[in-house]
Amino acid sequence: MSASKPTHPNADVRMKGFAQRTTVDAALAWLDSVLPPLTNLPTEELGLYEIAGRVLARDLTSQVNVPGFARSMMDGFALQGEATYGATSYNPLPLQIIGTCLPGTPFPRQVLRGEAVRIMTGAPLPAGTDAVLPVEMSDLDGETLRVLEPVSSGKHVGQIGEDIRSGDVVQPAGRVLRPQDIGVLSSIGIGRVEVVRRPRVRVLITGNELLAAGTLPAGYQIADANGPMLAALVARDGGQPILSDIVRDDPAAIGDALYADADVVLVSGGSSVGQEDHVPRLLAAEGELAIHGVAMRPSSPAGMGRLENRLVFLLPGNPVSCLCAYDFFAGRAIRALGGRSSDWPYRRVRVRLSRKLVSTVGRVDYARVIVRGDEAEPLAVSGASVLSSTTRADGFIIVPADSEGQPPGAEVEVFLYQ
Ligand code: AMP
Ligand code: MG
């Protein structure tokens, strides 16, 4: 640890409390100011079977026309459209069938007036023809086709470049690749694609009182709820979670763990101003503690900063605070570092409050609600440690810092958990 480094004014706030808290807006502004643009993100090249849901790093341009040749869109007969003008069931036009045209094989000779070629969907149109007559508009008399209705030139023919033109940008940088996008890439002969590398996110769980995730709590020990929750959130946001054993509330151990081989370090626990809360001081001493203490509830002891090239998020150990601080700050950064929209992935609904929602002026509130029909009911039990409040809830409402809350019947926007 370098003792000479200038430290954050709040560097050692243990047992003194927060002097003042940063506003949510100021914390987000700092975060956005340090997030790189899409063009500066690290990339990797992957094959078509590995890129579903990944983010395209560069514009992709087609080098070919699709289709690359005029092709039949129906099973029927290739002929000259113009020659069929005037054909009716009372006065059918007879044409000589001179062969069959199948997909993948060109027809060997020019088709003349008075001739037609049996053709299958996807087959190249023979030279001398410009339209396809569907089977149901004809009947057969041996090898003579009788045209019962006219077809115009170009009818039932897929024209060169009709789907994709050579030189077109088929997918722009930043595109989150959907299955059909991958099909299109394949169709223009692109087999490997440069995508944004998924940010590597070290999930660092601290706390002497914690048992490994999924362990039955015993005595005064509690099971780690945040590790698996954060891993799922990171994966949802396009990051690659890196997990390891729980780290004790020991400055040396936490200090080492902060230097993870990762783009982002999420530290759960020890972020506040208690005696065992070492993380703020460590980050301030080793790197930059840009924000510590945010005017919001829950999650007021959240913080963030940088350590060399890593973004570090201090997430309070209380599970609801941990979830909320992740969603406000860390998730935004992970999505942006993976080239995704930094917006919340939550669907929004507008509903009315079934009862009053109280809030304190000067801080942002993250209020969990149950949605019933077109009404939202704020949860009564909503302490930061009551994680089941977030599973009982369908979503949350953000009450802005300048609001005292909302009366019953007020229209509110609910972000639905997913
Ligand atoms: P801390 O932020 O370390 O002061 O922890 C605040 C509260 O959250 C304490 O009651 C901790 O026991 C609890 N806590 C800390 N980490 C976790 C975790 N990973 N899972 C569940 N509860 C936790
Ligand atoms: Mg702790």
PDB file of C-alpha atoms in Angstrom, residues 57-291:
ATOM      1  CA  ALA A  57     -18.227  -4.532 -32.249  1.00  0.00           C
ATOM      2  CA  ARG A  58     -18.093  -3.217 -35.841  1.00  0.00           C
ATOM      3  CA  ASP A  59     -20.550  -2.482 -38.639  1.00  0.00           C
ATOM      4  CA  LEU A  60     -20.866  -5.528 -40.885  1.00  0.00           C
ATOM      5  CA  THR A  61     -21.107  -4.937 -44.625  1.00  0.00           C
ATOM      6  CA  SER A  62     -22.220  -7.456 -47.223  1.00  0.00           C
ATOM      7  CA  GLN A  63     -19.823  -8.291 -50.044  1.00  0.00           C
ATOM      8  CA  VAL A  64     -22.532 -10.053 -51.998  1.00  0.00           C
ATOM      9  CA  ASN A  65     -26.059  -9.611 -53.309  1.00  0.00           C
ATOM     10  CA  VAL A  66     -28.739 -11.850 -51.823  1.00  0.00           C
ATOM     11  CA  PRO A  67     -30.056 -13.457 -53.880  1.00  0.00           C
ATOM     12  CA  GLY A  68     -27.012 -13.466 -56.131  1.00  0.00           C
ATOM     13  CA  PHE A  69     -29.131 -14.574 -59.128  1.00  0.00           C
ATOM     14  CA  ALA A  70     -32.762 -14.222 -60.177  1.00  0.00           C
ATOM     15  CA  ARG A  71     -34.575 -17.189 -58.632  1.00  0.00           C
ATOM     16  CA  SER A  72     -37.996 -18.722 -58.608  1.00  0.00           C
ATOM     17  CA  MET A  73     -40.195 -18.045 -55.575  1.00  0.00           C
ATOM     18  CA  MET A  74     -42.689 -20.791 -56.475  1.00  0.00           C
ATOM     19  CA  ASP A  75     -42.929 -24.280 -57.884  1.00  0.00           C
ATOM     20  CA  GLY A  76     -44.293 -23.723 -61.405  1.00  0.00           C
ATOM     21  CA  PHE A  77     -43.136 -22.892 -64.920  1.00  0.00           C
ATOM     22  CA  ALA A  78     -40.507 -20.357 -65.984  1.00  0.00           C
ATOM     23  CA  LEU A  79     -41.522 -18.467 -69.129  1.00  0.00           C
ATOM     24  CA  GLN A  80     -41.660 -15.041 -70.767  1.00  0.00           C
ATOM     25  CA  GLY A  81     -44.359 -13.097 -68.934  1.00  0.00           C
ATOM     26  CA  GLU A  82     -45.130 -10.922 -71.912  1.00  0.00           C
ATOM     27  CA  ALA A  83     -45.955 -13.961 -74.080  1.00  0.00           C
ATOM     28  CA  THR A  84     -48.809 -14.943 -71.718  1.00  0.00           C
ATOM     29  CA  TYR A  85     -50.752 -11.727 -72.252  1.00  0.00           C
ATOM     30  CA  GLY A  86     -54.324 -12.569 -73.215  1.00  0.00           C
ATOM     31  CA  ALA A  87     -54.217 -16.211 -72.044  1.00  0.00           C
ATOM     32  CA  THR A  88     -57.518 -17.385 -70.454  1.00  0.00           C
ATOM     33  CA  SER A  89     -59.097 -20.708 -69.591  1.00  0.00           C
ATOM     34  CA  TYR A  90     -61.248 -20.287 -72.748  1.00  0.00           C
ATOM     35  CA  ASN A  91     -58.242 -19.442 -74.853  1.00  0.00           C
ATOM     36  CA  PRO A  92     -55.219 -21.173 -73.244  1.00  0.00           C
ATOM     37  CA  LEU A  93     -51.742 -20.454 -74.517  1.00  0.00           C
ATOM     38  CA  PRO A  94     -49.855 -23.650 -75.383  1.00  0.00           C
ATOM     39  CA  LEU A  95     -46.112 -23.761 -74.528  1.00  0.00           C
ATOM     40  CA  GLN A  96     -43.624 -26.575 -75.080  1.00  0.00           C
ATOM     41  CA  ILE A  97     -42.026 -27.825 -71.816  1.00  0.00           C
ATOM     42  CA  ILE A  98     -38.359 -28.305 -72.644  1.00  0.00           C
ATOM     43  CA  GLY A  99     -36.965 -29.466 -69.279  1.00  0.00           C
ATOM     44  CA  THR A 100     -36.772 -28.958 -65.532  1.00  0.00           C
ATOM     45  CA  CYS A 101     -34.798 -26.446 -63.495  1.00  0.00           C
ATOM     46  CA  LEU A 102     -33.766 -27.437 -59.951  1.00  0.00           C
ATOM     47  CA  PRO A 103     -32.138 -25.374 -57.156  1.00  0.00           C
ATOM     48  CA  GLY A 104     -28.357 -25.173 -57.443  1.00  0.00           C
ATOM     49  CA  THR A 105     -28.159 -26.027 -61.168  1.00  0.00           C
ATOM     50  CA  PRO A 106     -28.328 -23.573 -64.052  1.00  0.00           C
ATOM     51  CA  PHE A 107     -30.540 -24.480 -67.044  1.00  0.00           C
ATOM     52  CA  PRO A 108     -28.250 -25.399 -69.967  1.00  0.00           C
ATOM     53  CA  ARG A 109     -29.799 -23.369 -72.764  1.00  0.00           C
ATOM     54  CA  GLN A 110     -31.690 -20.233 -73.733  1.00  0.00           C
ATOM     55  CA  VAL A 111     -35.497 -20.586 -73.539  1.00  0.00           C
ATOM     56  CA  LEU A 112     -37.269 -19.417 -76.682  1.00  0.00           C
ATOM     57  CA  ARG A 113     -40.700 -17.924 -77.283  1.00  0.00           C
ATOM     58  CA  GLY A 114     -43.226 -20.736 -77.247  1.00  0.00           C
ATOM     59  CA  GLU A 115     -41.253 -22.680 -74.620  1.00  0.00           C
ATOM     60  CA  ALA A 116     -41.430 -23.088 -70.836  1.00  0.00           C
ATOM     61  CA  VAL A 117     -39.328 -24.843 -68.189  1.00  0.00           C
ATOM     62  CA  ARG A 118     -40.662 -26.675 -65.154  1.00  0.00           C
ATOM     63  CA  ILE A 119     -39.039 -24.886 -62.158  1.00  0.00           C
ATOM     64  CA  MET A 120     -38.769 -25.449 -58.405  1.00  0.00           C
ATOM     65  CA  THR A 121     -38.634 -22.834 -55.621  1.00  0.00           C
ATOM     66  CA  GLY A 122     -35.094 -21.462 -55.258  1.00  0.00           C
ATOM     67  CA  ALA A 123     -33.920 -22.555 -58.725  1.00  0.00           C
ATOM     68  CA  PRO A 124     -32.195 -19.973 -60.946  1.00  0.00           C
ATOM     69  CA  LEU A 125     -34.418 -18.575 -63.691  1.00  0.00           C
ATOM     70  CA  PRO A 126     -33.296 -19.899 -67.108  1.00  0.00           C
ATOM     71  CA  ALA A 127     -32.002 -17.356 -69.624  1.00  0.00           C
ATOM     72  CA  GLY A 128     -34.838 -16.083 -71.804  1.00  0.00           C
ATOM     73  CA  THR A 129     -37.471 -16.261 -69.017  1.00  0.00           C
ATOM     74  CA  ASP A 130     -38.574 -13.522 -66.631  1.00  0.00           C
ATOM     75  CA  ALA A 131     -41.621 -14.850 -64.794  1.00  0.00           C
ATOM     76  CA  VAL A 132     -42.936 -17.957 -63.062  1.00  0.00           C
ATOM     77  CA  LEU A 133     -46.428 -19.280 -63.684  1.00  0.00           C
ATOM     78  CA  PRO A 134     -47.786 -21.064 -60.573  1.00  0.00           C
ATOM     79  CA  VAL A 135     -48.950 -24.638 -61.211  1.00  0.00           C
ATOM     80  CA  GLU A 136     -52.578 -23.776 -60.388  1.00  0.00           C
ATOM     81  CA  MET A 137     -52.737 -21.259 -63.250  1.00  0.00           C
ATOM     82  CA  SER A 138     -52.041 -23.959 -65.800  1.00  0.00           C
ATOM     83  CA  ASP A 139     -52.903 -27.456 -66.918  1.00  0.00           C
ATOM     84  CA  LEU A 140     -50.940 -30.038 -68.818  1.00  0.00           C
ATOM     85  CA  ASP A 141     -51.491 -31.863 -72.042  1.00  0.00           C
ATOM     86  CA  GLY A 142     -48.592 -34.322 -72.228  1.00  0.00           C
ATOM     87  CA  GLU A 143     -45.467 -32.180 -72.515  1.00  0.00           C
ATOM     88  CA  THR A 144     -47.505 -29.150 -73.537  1.00  0.00           C
ATOM     89  CA  LEU A 145     -48.263 -26.572 -70.896  1.00  0.00           C
ATOM     90  CA  ARG A 146     -51.553 -24.722 -71.234  1.00  0.00           C
ATOM     91  CA  VAL A 147     -51.400 -21.251 -69.643  1.00  0.00           C
ATOM     92  CA  LEU A 148     -54.815 -20.300 -68.259  1.00  0.00           C
ATOM     93  CA  GLU A 149     -54.028 -16.791 -66.939  1.00  0.00           C
ATOM     94  CA  PRO A 150     -51.420 -14.171 -67.832  1.00  0.00           C
ATOM     95  CA  VAL A 151     -48.429 -13.497 -65.534  1.00  0.00           C
ATOM     96  CA  SER A 152     -46.557 -10.207 -65.724  1.00  0.00           C
ATOM     97  CA  SER A 153     -42.773 -10.029 -66.180  1.00  0.00           C
ATOM     98  CA  GLY A 154     -40.960 -10.414 -62.846  1.00  0.00           C
ATOM     99  CA  LYS A 155     -43.896 -12.195 -61.171  1.00  0.00           C
ATOM    100  CA  HIS A 156     -42.832 -14.814 -58.555  1.00  0.00           C
ATOM    101  CA  VAL A 157     -39.175 -14.057 -59.240  1.00  0.00           C
ATOM    102  CA  GLY A 158     -36.729 -13.061 -56.471  1.00  0.00           C
ATOM    103  CA  GLN A 159     -34.552 -10.376 -58.064  1.00  0.00           C
ATOM    104  CA  ILE A 160     -30.793 -10.003 -57.601  1.00  0.00           C
ATOM    105  CA  GLY A 161     -30.042  -8.020 -54.415  1.00  0.00           C
ATOM    106  CA  GLU A 162     -33.724  -7.870 -53.428  1.00  0.00           C
ATOM    107  CA  ASP A 163     -32.930  -9.178 -49.924  1.00  0.00           C
ATOM    108  CA  ILE A 164     -29.468  -7.658 -49.361  1.00  0.00           C
ATOM    109  CA  ARG A 165     -27.391  -5.504 -51.704  1.00  0.00           C
ATOM    110  CA  SER A 166     -23.643  -5.759 -51.928  1.00  0.00           C
ATOM    111  CA  GLY A 167     -22.158  -2.853 -49.920  1.00  0.00           C
ATOM    112  CA  ASP A 168     -25.125  -2.605 -47.495  1.00  0.00           C
ATOM    113  CA  VAL A 169     -24.412  -2.433 -43.757  1.00  0.00           C
ATOM    114  CA  VAL A 170     -26.408  -5.485 -42.692  1.00  0.00           C
ATOM    115  CA  GLN A 171     -25.837  -5.107 -38.932  1.00  0.00           C
ATOM    116  CA  PRO A 172     -24.539  -1.995 -37.164  1.00  0.00           C
ATOM    117  CA  ALA A 173     -21.960  -1.916 -34.372  1.00  0.00           C
ATOM    118  CA  GLY A 174     -23.692  -2.213 -31.002  1.00  0.00           C
ATOM    119  CA  ARG A 175     -26.345  -4.611 -32.268  1.00  0.00           C
ATOM    120  CA  VAL A 176     -27.301  -7.290 -29.741  1.00  0.00           C
ATOM    121  CA  LEU A 177     -27.383 -10.294 -32.048  1.00  0.00           C
ATOM    122  CA  ARG A 178     -30.683 -12.140 -32.303  1.00  0.00           C
ATOM    123  CA  PRO A 179     -31.025 -15.604 -33.856  1.00  0.00           C
ATOM    124  CA  GLN A 180     -32.286 -14.237 -37.182  1.00  0.00           C
ATOM    125  CA  ASP A 181     -29.414 -11.710 -37.313  1.00  0.00           C
ATOM    126  CA  ILE A 182     -26.987 -14.615 -37.142  1.00  0.00           C
ATOM    127  CA  GLY A 183     -28.853 -16.315 -39.990  1.00  0.00           C
ATOM    128  CA  VAL A 184     -28.436 -13.202 -42.123  1.00  0.00           C
ATOM    129  CA  LEU A 185     -24.702 -13.038 -41.362  1.00  0.00           C
ATOM    130  CA  SER A 186     -24.340 -16.638 -42.398  1.00  0.00           C
ATOM    131  CA  SER A 187     -26.280 -15.991 -45.620  1.00  0.00           C
ATOM    132  CA  ILE A 188     -23.738 -13.395 -46.738  1.00  0.00           C
ATOM    133  CA  GLY A 189     -20.780 -15.646 -46.034  1.00  0.00           C
ATOM    134  CA  ILE A 190     -19.651 -14.153 -42.718  1.00  0.00           C
ATOM    135  CA  GLY A 191     -18.448 -17.029 -40.544  1.00  0.00           C
ATOM    136  CA  ARG A 192     -16.581 -15.227 -37.787  1.00  0.00           C
ATOM    137  CA  VAL A 193     -17.599 -11.990 -36.133  1.00  0.00           C
ATOM    138  CA  GLU A 194     -15.910  -9.411 -33.929  1.00  0.00           C
ATOM    139  CA  VAL A 195     -17.988  -8.943 -30.790  1.00  0.00           C
ATOM    140  CA  VAL A 196     -17.436  -6.906 -27.650  1.00  0.00           C
ATOM    141  CA  ARG A 197     -15.661  -8.970 -25.022  1.00  0.00           C
ATOM    142  CA  ARG A 198     -17.871  -9.653 -22.031  1.00  0.00           C
ATOM    143  CA  PRO A 199     -16.655  -7.630 -19.050  1.00  0.00           C
ATOM    144  CA  ARG A 200     -15.045  -9.854 -16.424  1.00  0.00           C
ATOM    145  CA  VAL A 201     -16.620  -9.128 -13.076  1.00  0.00           C
ATOM    146  CA  ARG A 202     -15.044 -10.306  -9.853  1.00  0.00           C
ATOM    147  CA  VAL A 203     -17.708 -10.886  -7.212  1.00  0.00           C
ATOM    148  CA  LEU A 204     -15.941 -10.302  -3.918  1.00  0.00           C
ATOM    149  CA  ILE A 205     -18.016 -11.300  -0.903  1.00  0.00           C
ATOM    150  CA  THR A 206     -16.722 -10.115   2.467  1.00  0.00           C
ATOM    151  CA  GLY A 207     -17.896 -10.830   5.983  1.00  0.00           C
ATOM    152  CA  ASN A 208     -16.671 -12.929   8.920  1.00  0.00           C
ATOM    153  CA  GLU A 209     -20.238 -13.923   9.703  1.00  0.00           C
ATOM    154  CA  LEU A 210     -20.863 -15.500   6.305  1.00  0.00           C
ATOM    155  CA  LEU A 211     -21.158 -19.142   5.335  1.00  0.00           C
ATOM    156  CA  ALA A 212     -20.727 -20.274   1.751  1.00  0.00           C
ATOM    157  CA  ALA A 213     -23.760 -19.730  -0.470  1.00  0.00           C
ATOM    158  CA  GLY A 214     -26.398 -22.404  -0.042  1.00  0.00           C
ATOM    159  CA  THR A 215     -25.194 -23.495   3.405  1.00  0.00           C
ATOM    160  CA  LEU A 216     -27.779 -24.025   6.149  1.00  0.00           C
ATOM    161  CA  PRO A 217     -27.360 -21.087   8.583  1.00  0.00           C
ATOM    162  CA  ALA A 218     -26.114 -22.210  12.008  1.00  0.00           C
ATOM    163  CA  GLY A 219     -25.470 -20.368  15.274  1.00  0.00           C
ATOM    164  CA  TYR A 220     -24.663 -16.720  14.562  1.00  0.00           C
ATOM    165  CA  GLN A 221     -23.457 -17.423  11.074  1.00  0.00           C
ATOM    166  CA  ILE A 222     -25.590 -16.532   8.046  1.00  0.00           C
ATOM    167  CA  ALA A 223     -25.432 -17.867   4.506  1.00  0.00           C
ATOM    168  CA  ASP A 224     -24.142 -15.644   1.728  1.00  0.00           C
ATOM    169  CA  ALA A 225     -27.146 -14.391  -0.242  1.00  0.00           C
ATOM    170  CA  ASN A 226     -25.330 -11.754  -2.263  1.00  0.00           C
ATOM    171  CA  GLY A 227     -22.816 -13.937  -4.110  1.00  0.00           C
ATOM    172  CA  PRO A 228     -25.295 -15.981  -6.144  1.00  0.00           C
ATOM    173  CA  MET A 229     -27.605 -12.981  -6.562  1.00  0.00           C
ATOM    174  CA  LEU A 230     -24.791 -10.828  -7.943  1.00  0.00           C
ATOM    175  CA  ALA A 231     -23.553 -13.607 -10.215  1.00  0.00           C
ATOM    176  CA  ALA A 232     -27.041 -13.844 -11.736  1.00  0.00           C
ATOM    177  CA  LEU A 233     -27.284 -10.065 -12.146  1.00  0.00           C
ATOM    178  CA  VAL A 234     -23.870  -9.904 -13.809  1.00  0.00           C
ATOM    179  CA  ALA A 235     -24.817 -12.665 -16.244  1.00  0.00           C
ATOM    180  CA  ARG A 236     -28.117 -10.922 -16.988  1.00  0.00           C
ATOM    181  CA  ASP A 237     -26.223  -7.745 -17.858  1.00  0.00           C
ATOM    182  CA  GLY A 238     -23.827  -9.486 -20.227  1.00  0.00           C
ATOM    183  CA  GLY A 239     -20.875  -9.777 -17.841  1.00  0.00           C
ATOM    184  CA  GLN A 240     -18.833 -12.808 -16.973  1.00  0.00           C
ATOM    185  CA  PRO A 241     -18.920 -13.371 -13.209  1.00  0.00           C
ATOM    186  CA  ILE A 242     -15.743 -14.551 -11.495  1.00  0.00           C
ATOM    187  CA  LEU A 243     -16.424 -16.165  -8.137  1.00  0.00           C
ATOM    188  CA  SER A 244     -14.299 -17.392  -5.282  1.00  0.00           C
ATOM    189  CA  ASP A 245     -14.447 -18.169  -1.583  1.00  0.00           C
ATOM    190  CA  ILE A 246     -15.763 -15.618   0.883  1.00  0.00           C
ATOM    191  CA  VAL A 247     -13.091 -13.175   2.061  1.00  0.00           C
ATOM    192  CA  ARG A 248     -12.788 -12.353   5.749  1.00  0.00           C
ATOM    193  CA  ASP A 249     -13.026  -8.790   7.065  1.00  0.00           C
ATOM    194  CA  ASP A 250      -9.265  -8.562   6.975  1.00  0.00           C
ATOM    195  CA  PRO A 251      -7.668  -5.528   5.301  1.00  0.00           C
ATOM    196  CA  ALA A 252      -4.771  -7.477   3.812  1.00  0.00           C
ATOM    197  CA  ALA A 253      -7.011 -10.172   2.345  1.00  0.00           C
ATOM    198  CA  ILE A 254      -9.490  -7.648   0.935  1.00  0.00           C
ATOM    199  CA  GLY A 255      -6.674  -5.439  -0.361  1.00  0.00           C
ATOM    200  CA  ASP A 256      -5.230  -8.388  -2.303  1.00  0.00           C
ATOM    201  CA  ALA A 257      -8.594  -9.441  -3.647  1.00  0.00           C
ATOM    202  CA  LEU A 258      -9.251  -5.949  -5.036  1.00  0.00           C
ATOM    203  CA  TYR A 259      -6.409  -6.506  -7.508  1.00  0.00           C
ATOM    204  CA  ALA A 260      -8.454  -9.170  -9.287  1.00  0.00           C
ATOM    205  CA  ASP A 261      -7.859 -10.002 -12.935  1.00  0.00           C
ATOM    206  CA  ALA A 262     -11.113  -8.300 -13.884  1.00  0.00           C
ATOM    207  CA  ASP A 263     -12.646  -5.227 -15.486  1.00  0.00           C
ATOM    208  CA  VAL A 264     -15.042  -4.673 -12.602  1.00  0.00           C
ATOM    209  CA  VAL A 265     -14.818  -5.618  -8.934  1.00  0.00           C
ATOM    210  CA  LEU A 266     -18.046  -5.846  -6.947  1.00  0.00           C
ATOM    211  CA  VAL A 267     -17.342  -5.801  -3.227  1.00  0.00           C
ATOM    212  CA  SER A 268     -20.242  -6.969  -1.099  1.00  0.00           C
ATOM    213  CA  GLY A 269     -20.165  -5.886   2.557  1.00  0.00           C
ATOM    214  CA  GLY A 270     -17.807  -3.727   4.546  1.00  0.00           C
ATOM    215  CA  SER A 271     -18.670  -0.618   2.531  1.00  0.00           C
ATOM    216  CA  SER A 272     -20.006   1.513   5.340  1.00  0.00           C
ATOM    217  CA  VAL A 273     -18.564   3.280   8.340  1.00  0.00           C
ATOM    218  CA  GLY A 274     -18.379   0.454  10.884  1.00  0.00           C
ATOM    219  CA  GLN A 275     -15.240  -0.794  12.563  1.00  0.00           C
ATOM    220  CA  GLU A 276     -14.958  -3.757  10.186  1.00  0.00           C
ATOM    221  CA  ASP A 277     -15.680  -1.702   7.070  1.00  0.00           C
ATOM    222  CA  HIS A 278     -12.219  -1.620   5.502  1.00  0.00           C
ATOM    223  CA  VAL A 279     -13.070  -1.318   1.827  1.00  0.00           C
ATOM    224  CA  PRO A 280     -13.520   2.466   1.490  1.00  0.00           C
ATOM    225  CA  ARG A 281     -10.175   3.185   3.152  1.00  0.00           C
ATOM    226  CA  LEU A 282      -8.393   0.500   1.140  1.00  0.00           C
ATOM    227  CA  LEU A 283      -9.751   1.741  -2.157  1.00  0.00           C
ATOM    228  CA  ALA A 284      -8.943   5.353  -1.301  1.00  0.00           C
ATOM    229  CA  ALA A 285      -5.387   4.400  -0.390  1.00  0.00           C
ATOM    230  CA  GLU A 286      -4.698   2.103  -3.334  1.00  0.00           C
ATOM    231  CA  GLY A 287      -6.735   3.757  -6.046  1.00  0.00           C
ATOM    232  CA  GLU A 288      -9.550   6.263  -6.233  1.00  0.00           C
ATOM    233  CA  LEU A 289     -12.638   6.333  -4.007  1.00  0.00           C
ATOM    234  CA  ALA A 290     -14.697   8.710  -6.153  1.00  0.00           C
ATOM    235  CA  ILE A 291     -18.050   8.338  -4.413  1.00  0.00           C
TER     236      ILE A 291
END
